[in-house]
Amino acid sequence: MRMISKTQIDDAVIWAVANQKGGVGKTVTTVNLAAALSAMGKRVLVVDLDPQGSASNNLLSGGAGWGGVYGVMRGEIGAREAVQKDQCAGIDVLAADEDLVAVEVELVGIVGREAVLAGRLEGIRRLYDYVVIDSPPTMGFLAINALVAADRVLVPIQCEYMALEGLTRLMATLDRVAALKGLERIKRMYVLTMYDQRTNLSSDVVREVREHLGGEVAKTMIPRAIKVAEAPGFGRTVLDHDPWGAASLAYRVLAEEVANVSRS
Ligand code: ADP
Ligand code: MG
């Protein structure tokens, strides 16, 4: 694998939002963490690496349209040229669309295929304070590229039965990525999502997750809120759609936590 050049002090900190389980809040967390970091005055790029393009659709009315991360990964267009501006939150977006599914097959033979995205982002990371990568619900080529490109990984865990199920596999993948990058361990933060304070289930899950994962779990929990599910339908982030709601507040606090650990 090609060595990734050393991070400069003023380069963006790249976070991959990852969990091979679907529906745990990866996309919602990507979009709203990015919005909250942007609201703190940070320059933020969202990279949508899920062929479903949910983050792109949420942030860009009309979806990817052209270019996007597919062309960037294929080397047809520079990342800088492919970036689109989100209309309301002031976030830059490298959008995804269904074509992205094909990239895995198209890039099958190339050397260092796990580090394609990392290489493509090298040239633009100094333009941002944070890059947040949304990843697909499978541990294939795209998710590995997200993890290799990232300095840190944010793992949403939904407050539900068997919340920890599948995490062993994710951790094994993180160990593999650490080995690829010549690191001892991938730095990570877990965040509990869809927390419902009215149910015992949620508090049981919280206790179990904190017991197992300890200090790496964000202090902030993201509450379950109808406005969160509603916001993308309006083409808005939750911070725009329900600025004073509990979920917006939680994502703002999460952004503070993320900013605080990012340089450690
Ligand atoms: P993933 O990207 O991991 O598949 P999503 O971010 O798309 O997960 O979230 C899965 C579903 O749960 C979506 O329908 C989303 O609207 C909903 N959801 C996510 N977070 C919350 C929340 N805090 N409150 C209510 N619904 C949520
Ligand atoms: Mg998603």
PDB file of C-alpha atoms and ligand atoms in Angstrom:
ATOM      1  CA  MET A   1       0.000   0.000   0.000  1.00  0.00           C
ATOM      2  CA  ARG A   2       1.191   3.468  -0.840  1.00  0.00           C
ATOM      3  CA  MET A   3       2.211   5.383   2.231  1.00  0.00           C
ATOM      4  CA  ILE A   4      -0.087   8.233   3.005  1.00  0.00           C
ATOM      5  CA  SER A   5       1.888  11.418   3.462  1.00  0.00           C
ATOM      6  CA  LYS A   6       2.153  12.831   6.935  1.00  0.00           C
ATOM      7  CA  THR A   7      -0.712  14.995   8.073  1.00  0.00           C
ATOM      8  CA  GLN A   8       0.127  18.683   8.231  1.00  0.00           C
ATOM      9  CA  ILE A   9      -0.868  20.578  11.326  1.00  0.00           C
ATOM     10  CA  ASP A  10      -3.383  22.729   9.440  1.00  0.00           C
ATOM     11  CA  ASP A  11      -4.906  19.849   7.476  1.00  0.00           C
ATOM     12  CA  ALA A  12      -8.482  18.856   8.118  1.00  0.00           C
ATOM     13  CA  VAL A  13      -9.119  16.129  10.629  1.00  0.00           C
ATOM     14  CA  ILE A  14     -10.910  13.391   8.716  1.00  0.00           C
ATOM     15  CA  TRP A  15     -13.651  11.460  10.491  1.00  0.00           C
ATOM     16  CA  ALA A  16     -15.316   8.407   8.993  1.00  0.00           C
ATOM     17  CA  VAL A  17     -18.780   7.662  10.323  1.00  0.00           C
ATOM     18  CA  ALA A  18     -18.953   3.900  10.151  1.00  0.00           C
ATOM     19  CA  ASN A  19     -20.864   0.846  11.303  1.00  0.00           C
ATOM     20  CA  GLN A  20     -21.685  -2.047   9.005  1.00  0.00           C
ATOM     21  CA  LYS A  21     -25.141  -2.223  10.549  1.00  0.00           C
ATOM     22  CA  GLY A  22     -27.726  -0.317   8.551  1.00  0.00           C
ATOM     23  CA  GLY A  23     -30.179   2.110  10.095  1.00  0.00           C
ATOM     24  CA  VAL A  24     -28.100   3.016  13.151  1.00  0.00           C
ATOM     25  CA  GLY A  25     -27.869   6.727  12.333  1.00  0.00           C
ATOM     26  CA  LYS A  26     -24.673   7.023  10.266  1.00  0.00           C
ATOM     27  CA  THR A  27     -26.131   9.362   7.668  1.00  0.00           C
ATOM     28  CA  VAL A  28     -28.080  11.500  10.127  1.00  0.00           C
ATOM     29  CA  THR A  29     -24.947  11.785  12.259  1.00  0.00           C
ATOM     30  CA  THR A  30     -22.738  12.680   9.282  1.00  0.00           C
ATOM     31  CA  VAL A  31     -25.075  15.433   8.104  1.00  0.00           C
ATOM     32  CA  ASN A  32     -25.821  16.948  11.481  1.00  0.00           C
ATOM     33  CA  LEU A  33     -22.340  16.656  12.945  1.00  0.00           C
ATOM     34  CA  ALA A  34     -21.129  18.437   9.805  1.00  0.00           C
ATOM     35  CA  ALA A  35     -23.825  21.097  10.204  1.00  0.00           C
ATOM     36  CA  ALA A  36     -22.943  21.601  13.866  1.00  0.00           C
ATOM     37  CA  LEU A  37     -19.212  21.904  13.098  1.00  0.00           C
ATOM     38  CA  SER A  38     -20.060  24.382  10.364  1.00  0.00           C
ATOM     39  CA  ALA A  39     -22.195  26.361  12.822  1.00  0.00           C
ATOM     40  CA  MET A  40     -19.083  26.568  15.034  1.00  0.00           C
ATOM     41  CA  GLY A  41     -17.403  28.403  12.169  1.00  0.00           C
ATOM     42  CA  LYS A  42     -15.408  25.400  10.941  1.00  0.00           C
ATOM     43  CA  ARG A  43     -14.820  24.684   7.261  1.00  0.00           C
ATOM     44  CA  VAL A  44     -16.443  21.327   6.619  1.00  0.00           C
ATOM     45  CA  LEU A  45     -16.488  18.862   3.731  1.00  0.00           C
ATOM     46  CA  VAL A  46     -18.912  15.946   3.696  1.00  0.00           C
ATOM     47  CA  VAL A  47     -17.861  12.988   1.571  1.00  0.00           C
ATOM     48  CA  ASP A  48     -20.768  10.721   0.767  1.00  0.00           C
ATOM     49  CA  LEU A  49     -19.443   7.217   0.220  1.00  0.00           C
ATOM     50  CA  ASP A  50     -22.794   5.437   0.320  1.00  0.00           C
ATOM     51  CA  PRO A  51     -24.151   4.677  -3.178  1.00  0.00           C
ATOM     52  CA  GLN A  52     -27.630   5.325  -1.801  1.00  0.00           C
ATOM     53  CA  GLY A  53     -26.607   8.980  -1.647  1.00  0.00           C
ATOM     54  CA  SER A  54     -28.799   9.846   1.340  1.00  0.00           C
ATOM     55  CA  ALA A  55     -26.400  12.409   2.758  1.00  0.00           C
ATOM     56  CA  SER A  56     -26.039  14.040  -0.686  1.00  0.00           C
ATOM     57  CA  ASN A  57     -29.788  14.150  -1.162  1.00  0.00           C
ATOM     58  CA  ASN A  58     -30.238  15.699   2.239  1.00  0.00           C
ATOM     59  CA  LEU A  59     -27.612  18.394   1.716  1.00  0.00           C
ATOM     60  CA  LEU A  60     -27.953  19.113  -2.011  1.00  0.00           C
ATOM     61  CA  SER A  61     -31.365  19.605  -3.496  1.00  0.00           C
ATOM     62  CA  GLY A  62     -31.379  17.493  -6.624  1.00  0.00           C
ATOM     63  CA  GLY A  63     -28.741  15.048  -5.419  1.00  0.00           C
ATOM     64  CA  ALA A  64     -25.329  14.475  -6.952  1.00  0.00           C
ATOM     65  CA  GLY A  65     -26.211  15.689 -10.434  1.00  0.00           C
ATOM     66  CA  TRP A  66     -22.704  15.451 -11.863  1.00  0.00           C
ATOM     67  CA  GLY A  67     -19.174  14.627 -10.868  1.00  0.00           C
ATOM     68  CA  GLY A  68     -19.227  13.711  -7.259  1.00  0.00           C
ATOM     69  CA  VAL A  69     -17.115  11.185  -5.469  1.00  0.00           C
ATOM     70  CA  TYR A  70     -17.470   8.549  -8.185  1.00  0.00           C
ATOM     71  CA  GLY A  71     -15.546  10.568 -10.765  1.00  0.00           C
ATOM     72  CA  VAL A  72     -13.052  11.568  -8.095  1.00  0.00           C
ATOM     73  CA  MET A  73     -12.321   7.971  -7.113  1.00  0.00           C
ATOM     74  CA  ARG A  74     -11.927   7.005 -10.768  1.00  0.00           C
ATOM     75  CA  GLY A  75      -9.488   9.866 -11.201  1.00  0.00           C
ATOM     76  CA  GLU A  76     -11.596  11.575 -13.869  1.00  0.00           C
ATOM     77  CA  ILE A  77     -12.079  14.786 -11.965  1.00  0.00           C
ATOM     78  CA  GLY A  78     -10.161  16.448  -9.164  1.00  0.00           C
ATOM     79  CA  ALA A  79     -11.780  16.538  -5.738  1.00  0.00           C
ATOM     80  CA  ARG A  80     -11.665  20.319  -5.789  1.00  0.00           C
ATOM     81  CA  GLU A  81     -13.647  20.522  -9.035  1.00  0.00           C
ATOM     82  CA  ALA A  82     -16.165  17.924  -7.924  1.00  0.00           C
ATOM     83  CA  VAL A  83     -17.113  19.637  -4.673  1.00  0.00           C
ATOM     84  CA  GLN A  84     -20.602  21.118  -4.539  1.00  0.00           C
ATOM     85  CA  LYS A  85     -21.937  23.655  -2.067  1.00  0.00           C
ATOM     86  CA  ASP A  86     -24.822  22.815   0.193  1.00  0.00           C
ATOM     87  CA  GLN A  87     -27.487  25.515   0.049  1.00  0.00           C
ATOM     88  CA  CYS A  88     -28.295  26.106   3.691  1.00  0.00           C
ATOM     89  CA  ALA A  89     -25.642  24.845   6.066  1.00  0.00           C
ATOM     90  CA  GLY A  90     -22.565  26.178   4.244  1.00  0.00           C
ATOM     91  CA  ILE A  91     -21.046  22.723   3.901  1.00  0.00           C
ATOM     92  CA  ASP A  92     -19.088  21.448   0.923  1.00  0.00           C
ATOM     93  CA  VAL A  93     -20.168  18.073  -0.401  1.00  0.00           C
ATOM     94  CA  LEU A  94     -18.563  15.367  -2.490  1.00  0.00           C
ATOM     95  CA  ALA A  95     -21.762  13.699  -3.543  1.00  0.00           C
ATOM     96  CA  ALA A  96     -22.572  10.056  -4.201  1.00  0.00           C
ATOM     97  CA  ASP A  97     -24.951   8.386  -6.564  1.00  0.00           C
ATOM     98  CA  GLU A  98     -25.739   4.826  -7.622  1.00  0.00           C
ATOM     99  CA  ASP A  99     -22.760   4.706 -10.013  1.00  0.00           C
ATOM    100  CA  LEU A 100     -20.573   4.474  -6.966  1.00  0.00           C
ATOM    101  CA  VAL A 101     -21.527   0.798  -6.668  1.00  0.00           C
ATOM    102  CA  ALA A 102     -19.492   0.146  -9.804  1.00  0.00           C
ATOM    103  CA  VAL A 103     -16.293   1.703  -8.547  1.00  0.00           C
ATOM    104  CA  GLU A 104     -15.395  -1.367  -6.514  1.00  0.00           C
ATOM    105  CA  VAL A 105     -15.339  -3.525  -9.631  1.00  0.00           C
ATOM    106  CA  GLU A 106     -13.733  -0.861 -11.795  1.00  0.00           C
ATOM    107  CA  LEU A 107     -10.821  -0.368  -9.438  1.00  0.00           C
ATOM    108  CA  VAL A 108     -10.382  -4.056  -8.710  1.00  0.00           C
ATOM    109  CA  GLY A 109      -6.885  -4.494 -10.116  1.00  0.00           C
ATOM    110  CA  ILE A 110      -5.170  -1.379  -8.893  1.00  0.00           C
ATOM    111  CA  VAL A 111      -2.427  -1.369  -6.320  1.00  0.00           C
ATOM    112  CA  GLY A 112      -3.302   0.204  -2.993  1.00  0.00           C
ATOM    113  CA  ARG A 113      -7.002   0.068  -3.716  1.00  0.00           C
ATOM    114  CA  GLU A 114      -7.832   0.566  -0.048  1.00  0.00           C
ATOM    115  CA  ALA A 115      -6.170   3.985  -0.146  1.00  0.00           C
ATOM    116  CA  VAL A 116      -7.748   5.451  -3.280  1.00  0.00           C
ATOM    117  CA  LEU A 117      -9.950   7.899  -1.406  1.00  0.00           C
ATOM    118  CA  ALA A 118      -7.148   8.834   1.000  1.00  0.00           C
ATOM    119  CA  GLY A 119      -4.992   9.785  -1.975  1.00  0.00           C
ATOM    120  CA  ARG A 120      -7.759  11.779  -3.640  1.00  0.00           C
ATOM    121  CA  LEU A 121      -8.444  13.798  -0.502  1.00  0.00           C
ATOM    122  CA  GLU A 122      -4.804  14.664   0.101  1.00  0.00           C
ATOM    123  CA  GLY A 123      -4.919  17.667  -2.197  1.00  0.00           C
ATOM    124  CA  ILE A 124      -7.969  19.288  -0.638  1.00  0.00           C
ATOM    125  CA  ARG A 125      -7.783  18.485   3.022  1.00  0.00           C
ATOM    126  CA  ARG A 126      -5.921  21.675   3.793  1.00  0.00           C
ATOM    127  CA  LEU A 127      -8.948  23.666   2.630  1.00  0.00           C
ATOM    128  CA  TYR A 128     -11.029  22.351   5.528  1.00  0.00           C
ATOM    129  CA  ASP A 129     -11.004  21.992   9.275  1.00  0.00           C
ATOM    130  CA  TYR A 130     -13.053  18.798   9.172  1.00  0.00           C
ATOM    131  CA  VAL A 131     -13.923  16.182   6.602  1.00  0.00           C
ATOM    132  CA  VAL A 132     -16.796  13.880   7.567  1.00  0.00           C
ATOM    133  CA  ILE A 133     -17.256  10.711   5.507  1.00  0.00           C
ATOM    134  CA  ASP A 134     -20.569   8.858   5.444  1.00  0.00           C
ATOM    135  CA  SER A 135     -20.104   5.173   4.727  1.00  0.00           C
ATOM    136  CA  PRO A 136     -22.303   2.359   3.450  1.00  0.00           C
ATOM    137  CA  PRO A 137     -23.771  -0.415   5.616  1.00  0.00           C
ATOM    138  CA  THR A 138     -21.346  -3.055   4.328  1.00  0.00           C
ATOM    139  CA  MET A 139     -17.676  -3.579   5.057  1.00  0.00           C
ATOM    140  CA  GLY A 140     -16.586  -3.663   1.416  1.00  0.00           C
ATOM    141  CA  PHE A 141     -14.266  -1.593  -0.708  1.00  0.00           C
ATOM    142  CA  LEU A 142     -15.990   1.738  -0.062  1.00  0.00           C
ATOM    143  CA  ALA A 143     -16.176   1.418   3.718  1.00  0.00           C
ATOM    144  CA  ILE A 144     -12.527   0.312   3.872  1.00  0.00           C
ATOM    145  CA  ASN A 145     -11.582   3.337   1.759  1.00  0.00           C
ATOM    146  CA  ALA A 146     -13.443   5.573   4.210  1.00  0.00           C
ATOM    147  CA  LEU A 147     -11.641   4.003   7.169  1.00  0.00           C
ATOM    148  CA  VAL A 148      -8.209   4.202   5.541  1.00  0.00           C
ATOM    149  CA  ALA A 149      -8.753   7.851   4.589  1.00  0.00           C
ATOM    150  CA  ALA A 150      -9.868   8.750   8.109  1.00  0.00           C
ATOM    151  CA  ASP A 151      -7.806   9.920  11.056  1.00  0.00           C
ATOM    152  CA  ARG A 152     -10.585   8.899  13.385  1.00  0.00           C
ATOM    153  CA  VAL A 153     -13.751   6.858  13.291  1.00  0.00           C
ATOM    154  CA  LEU A 154     -17.123   7.778  14.741  1.00  0.00           C
ATOM    155  CA  VAL A 155     -19.321   4.740  15.355  1.00  0.00           C
ATOM    156  CA  PRO A 156     -23.040   5.359  15.880  1.00  0.00           C
ATOM    157  CA  ILE A 157     -24.693   2.721  18.039  1.00  0.00           C
ATOM    158  CA  GLN A 158     -28.455   2.594  18.046  1.00  0.00           C
ATOM    159  CA  CYS A 159     -30.119   2.177  21.445  1.00  0.00           C
ATOM    160  CA  GLU A 160     -31.835  -1.142  20.755  1.00  0.00           C
ATOM    161  CA  TYR A 161     -31.603  -4.800  21.664  1.00  0.00           C
ATOM    162  CA  MET A 162     -28.329  -6.372  20.578  1.00  0.00           C
ATOM    163  CA  ALA A 163     -26.781  -2.935  20.132  1.00  0.00           C
ATOM    164  CA  LEU A 164     -23.319  -4.420  20.514  1.00  0.00           C
ATOM    165  CA  GLU A 165     -23.962  -7.185  18.012  1.00  0.00           C
ATOM    166  CA  GLY A 166     -21.687  -6.889  15.010  1.00  0.00           C
ATOM    167  CA  LEU A 167     -19.316  -4.544  16.798  1.00  0.00           C
ATOM    168  CA  THR A 168     -16.715  -7.289  17.185  1.00  0.00           C
ATOM    169  CA  ARG A 169     -16.540  -7.517  13.416  1.00  0.00           C
ATOM    170  CA  LEU A 170     -16.244  -3.766  13.092  1.00  0.00           C
ATOM    171  CA  MET A 171     -13.424  -3.766  15.646  1.00  0.00           C
ATOM    172  CA  ALA A 172     -11.637  -6.533  13.755  1.00  0.00           C
ATOM    173  CA  THR A 173     -11.939  -4.431  10.595  1.00  0.00           C
ATOM    174  CA  LEU A 174     -10.516  -1.415  12.428  1.00  0.00           C
ATOM    175  CA  ASP A 175      -7.556  -3.576  13.518  1.00  0.00           C
ATOM    176  CA  ARG A 176      -6.991  -4.590   9.895  1.00  0.00           C
ATOM    177  CA  VAL A 177      -7.074  -0.963   8.811  1.00  0.00           C
ATOM    178  CA  ALA A 178      -4.670  -0.024  11.605  1.00  0.00           C
ATOM    179  CA  ALA A 179      -2.251  -2.699  10.344  1.00  0.00           C
ATOM    180  CA  LEU A 180      -2.566  -1.374   6.781  1.00  0.00           C
ATOM    181  CA  LYS A 181      -1.717   2.117   7.978  1.00  0.00           C
ATOM    182  CA  GLY A 182       1.056   0.983  10.271  1.00  0.00           C
ATOM    183  CA  LEU A 183      -0.783   2.208  13.340  1.00  0.00           C
ATOM    184  CA  GLU A 184      -1.250   0.446  16.628  1.00  0.00           C
ATOM    185  CA  ARG A 185      -4.912   1.329  16.870  1.00  0.00           C
ATOM    186  CA  ILE A 186      -7.500   3.417  15.042  1.00  0.00           C
ATOM    187  CA  LYS A 187      -8.732   6.236  17.250  1.00  0.00           C
ATOM    188  CA  ARG A 188     -12.463   6.066  17.656  1.00  0.00           C
ATOM    189  CA  MET A 189     -15.517   7.502  19.360  1.00  0.00           C
ATOM    190  CA  TYR A 190     -18.804   5.704  19.825  1.00  0.00           C
ATOM    191  CA  VAL A 191     -22.038   7.660  19.981  1.00  0.00           C
ATOM    192  CA  LEU A 192     -25.386   6.366  21.157  1.00  0.00           C
ATOM    193  CA  THR A 193     -28.220   7.295  18.815  1.00  0.00           C
ATOM    194  CA  MET A 194     -32.013   7.223  18.953  1.00  0.00           C
ATOM    195  CA  TYR A 195     -31.964   7.312  22.723  1.00  0.00           C
ATOM    196  CA  ASP A 196     -35.436   7.250  24.226  1.00  0.00           C
ATOM    197  CA  GLN A 197     -35.441   8.346  27.843  1.00  0.00           C
ATOM    198  CA  ARG A 198     -38.929   6.980  28.409  1.00  0.00           C
ATOM    199  CA  THR A 199     -37.875   3.362  27.936  1.00  0.00           C
ATOM    200  CA  ASN A 200     -35.922   1.028  30.188  1.00  0.00           C
ATOM    201  CA  LEU A 201     -34.527  -0.522  27.045  1.00  0.00           C
ATOM    202  CA  SER A 202     -32.581   2.621  26.209  1.00  0.00           C
ATOM    203  CA  SER A 203     -31.107   2.924  29.691  1.00  0.00           C
ATOM    204  CA  ASP A 204     -30.165  -0.789  29.691  1.00  0.00           C
ATOM    205  CA  VAL A 205     -28.422  -0.358  26.370  1.00  0.00           C
ATOM    206  CA  VAL A 206     -26.613   2.758  27.556  1.00  0.00           C
ATOM    207  CA  ARG A 207     -25.367   0.930  30.654  1.00  0.00           C
ATOM    208  CA  GLU A 208     -24.204  -2.060  28.629  1.00  0.00           C
ATOM    209  CA  VAL A 209     -22.458   0.039  25.976  1.00  0.00           C
ATOM    210  CA  ARG A 210     -20.710   2.250  28.532  1.00  0.00           C
ATOM    211  CA  GLU A 211     -19.644  -0.847  30.486  1.00  0.00           C
ATOM    212  CA  HIS A 212     -18.093  -2.454  27.417  1.00  0.00           C
ATOM    213  CA  LEU A 213     -16.686   0.533  25.586  1.00  0.00           C
ATOM    214  CA  GLY A 214     -15.998   2.863  28.495  1.00  0.00           C
ATOM    215  CA  GLY A 215     -14.222   6.134  27.891  1.00  0.00           C
ATOM    216  CA  GLU A 216     -14.515   5.972  24.121  1.00  0.00           C
ATOM    217  CA  VAL A 217     -18.281   6.537  24.235  1.00  0.00           C
ATOM    218  CA  ALA A 218     -19.309  10.156  23.668  1.00  0.00           C
ATOM    219  CA  LYS A 219     -20.887  11.724  26.734  1.00  0.00           C
ATOM    220  CA  THR A 220     -23.626  13.138  24.518  1.00  0.00           C
ATOM    221  CA  MET A 221     -26.405  10.813  23.400  1.00  0.00           C
ATOM    222  CA  ILE A 222     -28.576  11.618  20.413  1.00  0.00           C
ATOM    223  CA  PRO A 223     -32.251  11.455  21.402  1.00  0.00           C
ATOM    224  CA  ARG A 224     -34.880   9.870  19.213  1.00  0.00           C
ATOM    225  CA  ALA A 225     -36.933  12.712  17.758  1.00  0.00           C
ATOM    226  CA  ILE A 226     -39.478  12.819  14.985  1.00  0.00           C
ATOM    227  CA  LYS A 227     -37.945  16.052  13.631  1.00  0.00           C
ATOM    228  CA  VAL A 228     -34.758  14.125  12.847  1.00  0.00           C
ATOM    229  CA  ALA A 229     -36.540  11.738  10.523  1.00  0.00           C
ATOM    230  CA  GLU A 230     -38.549  14.609   9.051  1.00  0.00           C
ATOM    231  CA  ALA A 231     -35.737  17.040   8.203  1.00  0.00           C
ATOM    232  CA  PRO A 232     -34.361  15.390   5.017  1.00  0.00           C
ATOM    233  CA  GLY A 233     -37.843  15.571   3.466  1.00  0.00           C
ATOM    234  CA  PHE A 234     -37.514  19.349   3.681  1.00  0.00           C
ATOM    235  CA  GLY A 235     -33.962  19.269   2.348  1.00  0.00           C
ATOM    236  CA  ARG A 236     -32.758  20.528   5.696  1.00  0.00           C
ATOM    237  CA  THR A 237     -30.415  19.439   8.430  1.00  0.00           C
ATOM    238  CA  VAL A 238     -31.949  18.967  11.850  1.00  0.00           C
ATOM    239  CA  LEU A 239     -30.103  22.082  12.965  1.00  0.00           C
ATOM    240  CA  ASP A 240     -32.079  24.076  10.383  1.00  0.00           C
ATOM    241  CA  HIS A 241     -35.327  22.217  10.732  1.00  0.00           C
ATOM    242  CA  ASP A 242     -35.587  22.242  14.507  1.00  0.00           C
ATOM    243  CA  PRO A 243     -32.781  24.472  15.797  1.00  0.00           C
ATOM    244  CA  TRP A 244     -33.883  24.481  19.435  1.00  0.00           C
ATOM    245  CA  GLY A 245     -34.886  20.824  19.614  1.00  0.00           C
ATOM    246  CA  ALA A 246     -33.138  18.242  21.760  1.00  0.00           C
ATOM    247  CA  ALA A 247     -31.532  16.487  18.785  1.00  0.00           C
ATOM    248  CA  SER A 248     -30.038  19.734  17.451  1.00  0.00           C
ATOM    249  CA  LEU A 249     -28.647  20.514  20.864  1.00  0.00           C
ATOM    250  CA  ALA A 250     -27.210  17.006  21.130  1.00  0.00           C
ATOM    251  CA  TYR A 251     -25.483  17.281  17.750  1.00  0.00           C
ATOM    252  CA  ARG A 252     -24.018  20.642  18.783  1.00  0.00           C
ATOM    253  CA  VAL A 253     -22.627  19.127  21.961  1.00  0.00           C
ATOM    254  CA  LEU A 254     -21.330  16.129  20.014  1.00  0.00           C
ATOM    255  CA  ALA A 255     -19.551  18.535  17.657  1.00  0.00           C
ATOM    256  CA  GLU A 256     -17.830  20.112  20.680  1.00  0.00           C
ATOM    257  CA  GLU A 257     -16.721  16.667  21.854  1.00  0.00           C
ATOM    258  CA  VAL A 258     -15.499  15.795  18.378  1.00  0.00           C
ATOM    259  CA  ALA A 259     -13.594  19.090  18.121  1.00  0.00           C
ATOM    260  CA  ASN A 260     -12.052  18.567  21.558  1.00  0.00           C
ATOM    261  CA  VAL A 261     -10.622  15.118  20.821  1.00  0.00           C
ATOM    262  CA  SER A 262      -9.712  15.770  17.186  1.00  0.00           C
ATOM    263  CA  ARG A 263      -6.209  17.079  17.842  1.00  0.00           C
ATOM    264  CA  SER A 264      -5.373  14.690  20.672  1.00  0.00           C
TER     265      SER A 264
HETATM  266  P1  ADP B   1     -27.752   4.644   8.519  1.00  0.00           P
HETATM  267  O1  ADP B   1     -27.113   5.706   7.718  1.00  0.00           O
HETATM  268  O2  ADP B   1     -26.853   4.076   9.584  1.00  0.00           O
HETATM  269  O3  ADP B   1     -28.370   3.559   7.694  1.00  0.00           O
HETATM  270  P2  ADP B   1     -29.740   6.654   9.067  1.00  0.00           P
HETATM  271  O4  ADP B   1     -28.939   7.831   9.525  1.00  0.00           O
HETATM  272  O5  ADP B   1     -30.210   6.672   7.659  1.00  0.00           O
HETATM  273  O6  ADP B   1     -28.933   5.306   9.362  1.00  0.00           O
HETATM  274  O7  ADP B   1     -30.966   6.463  10.057  1.00  0.00           O
HETATM  275  C1  ADP B   1     -31.843   5.369   9.911  1.00  0.00           C
HETATM  276  C2  ADP B   1     -33.279   5.816  10.110  1.00  0.00           C
HETATM  277  O8  ADP B   1     -33.468   6.238  11.432  1.00  0.00           O
HETATM  278  C3  ADP B   1     -33.664   6.968   9.209  1.00  0.00           C
HETATM  279  O9  ADP B   1     -34.987   6.788   8.787  1.00  0.00           O
HETATM  280  C4  ADP B   1     -33.538   8.174  10.121  1.00  0.00           C
HETATM  281  O10 ADP B   1     -34.436   9.205   9.761  1.00  0.00           O
HETATM  282  C5  ADP B   1     -33.890   7.592  11.468  1.00  0.00           C
HETATM  283  N1  ADP B   1     -33.190   8.269  12.565  1.00  0.00           N
HETATM  284  C6  ADP B   1     -31.856   8.384  12.720  1.00  0.00           C
HETATM  285  N2  ADP B   1     -31.564   9.070  13.845  1.00  0.00           N
HETATM  286  C7  ADP B   1     -32.745   9.385  14.408  1.00  0.00           C
HETATM  287  C8  ADP B   1     -33.118  10.091  15.603  1.00  0.00           C
HETATM  288  N3  ADP B   1     -32.214  10.619  16.438  1.00  0.00           N
HETATM  289  N4  ADP B   1     -34.443  10.232  15.875  1.00  0.00           N
HETATM  290  C9  ADP B   1     -35.370   9.699  15.030  1.00  0.00           C
HETATM  291  N5  ADP B   1     -35.090   9.034  13.919  1.00  0.00           N
HETATM  292  C10 ADP B   1     -33.790   8.879  13.594  1.00  0.00           C
HETATM  293 MG    MG B   2     -26.786   5.819   5.658  1.00  0.00          MG
END
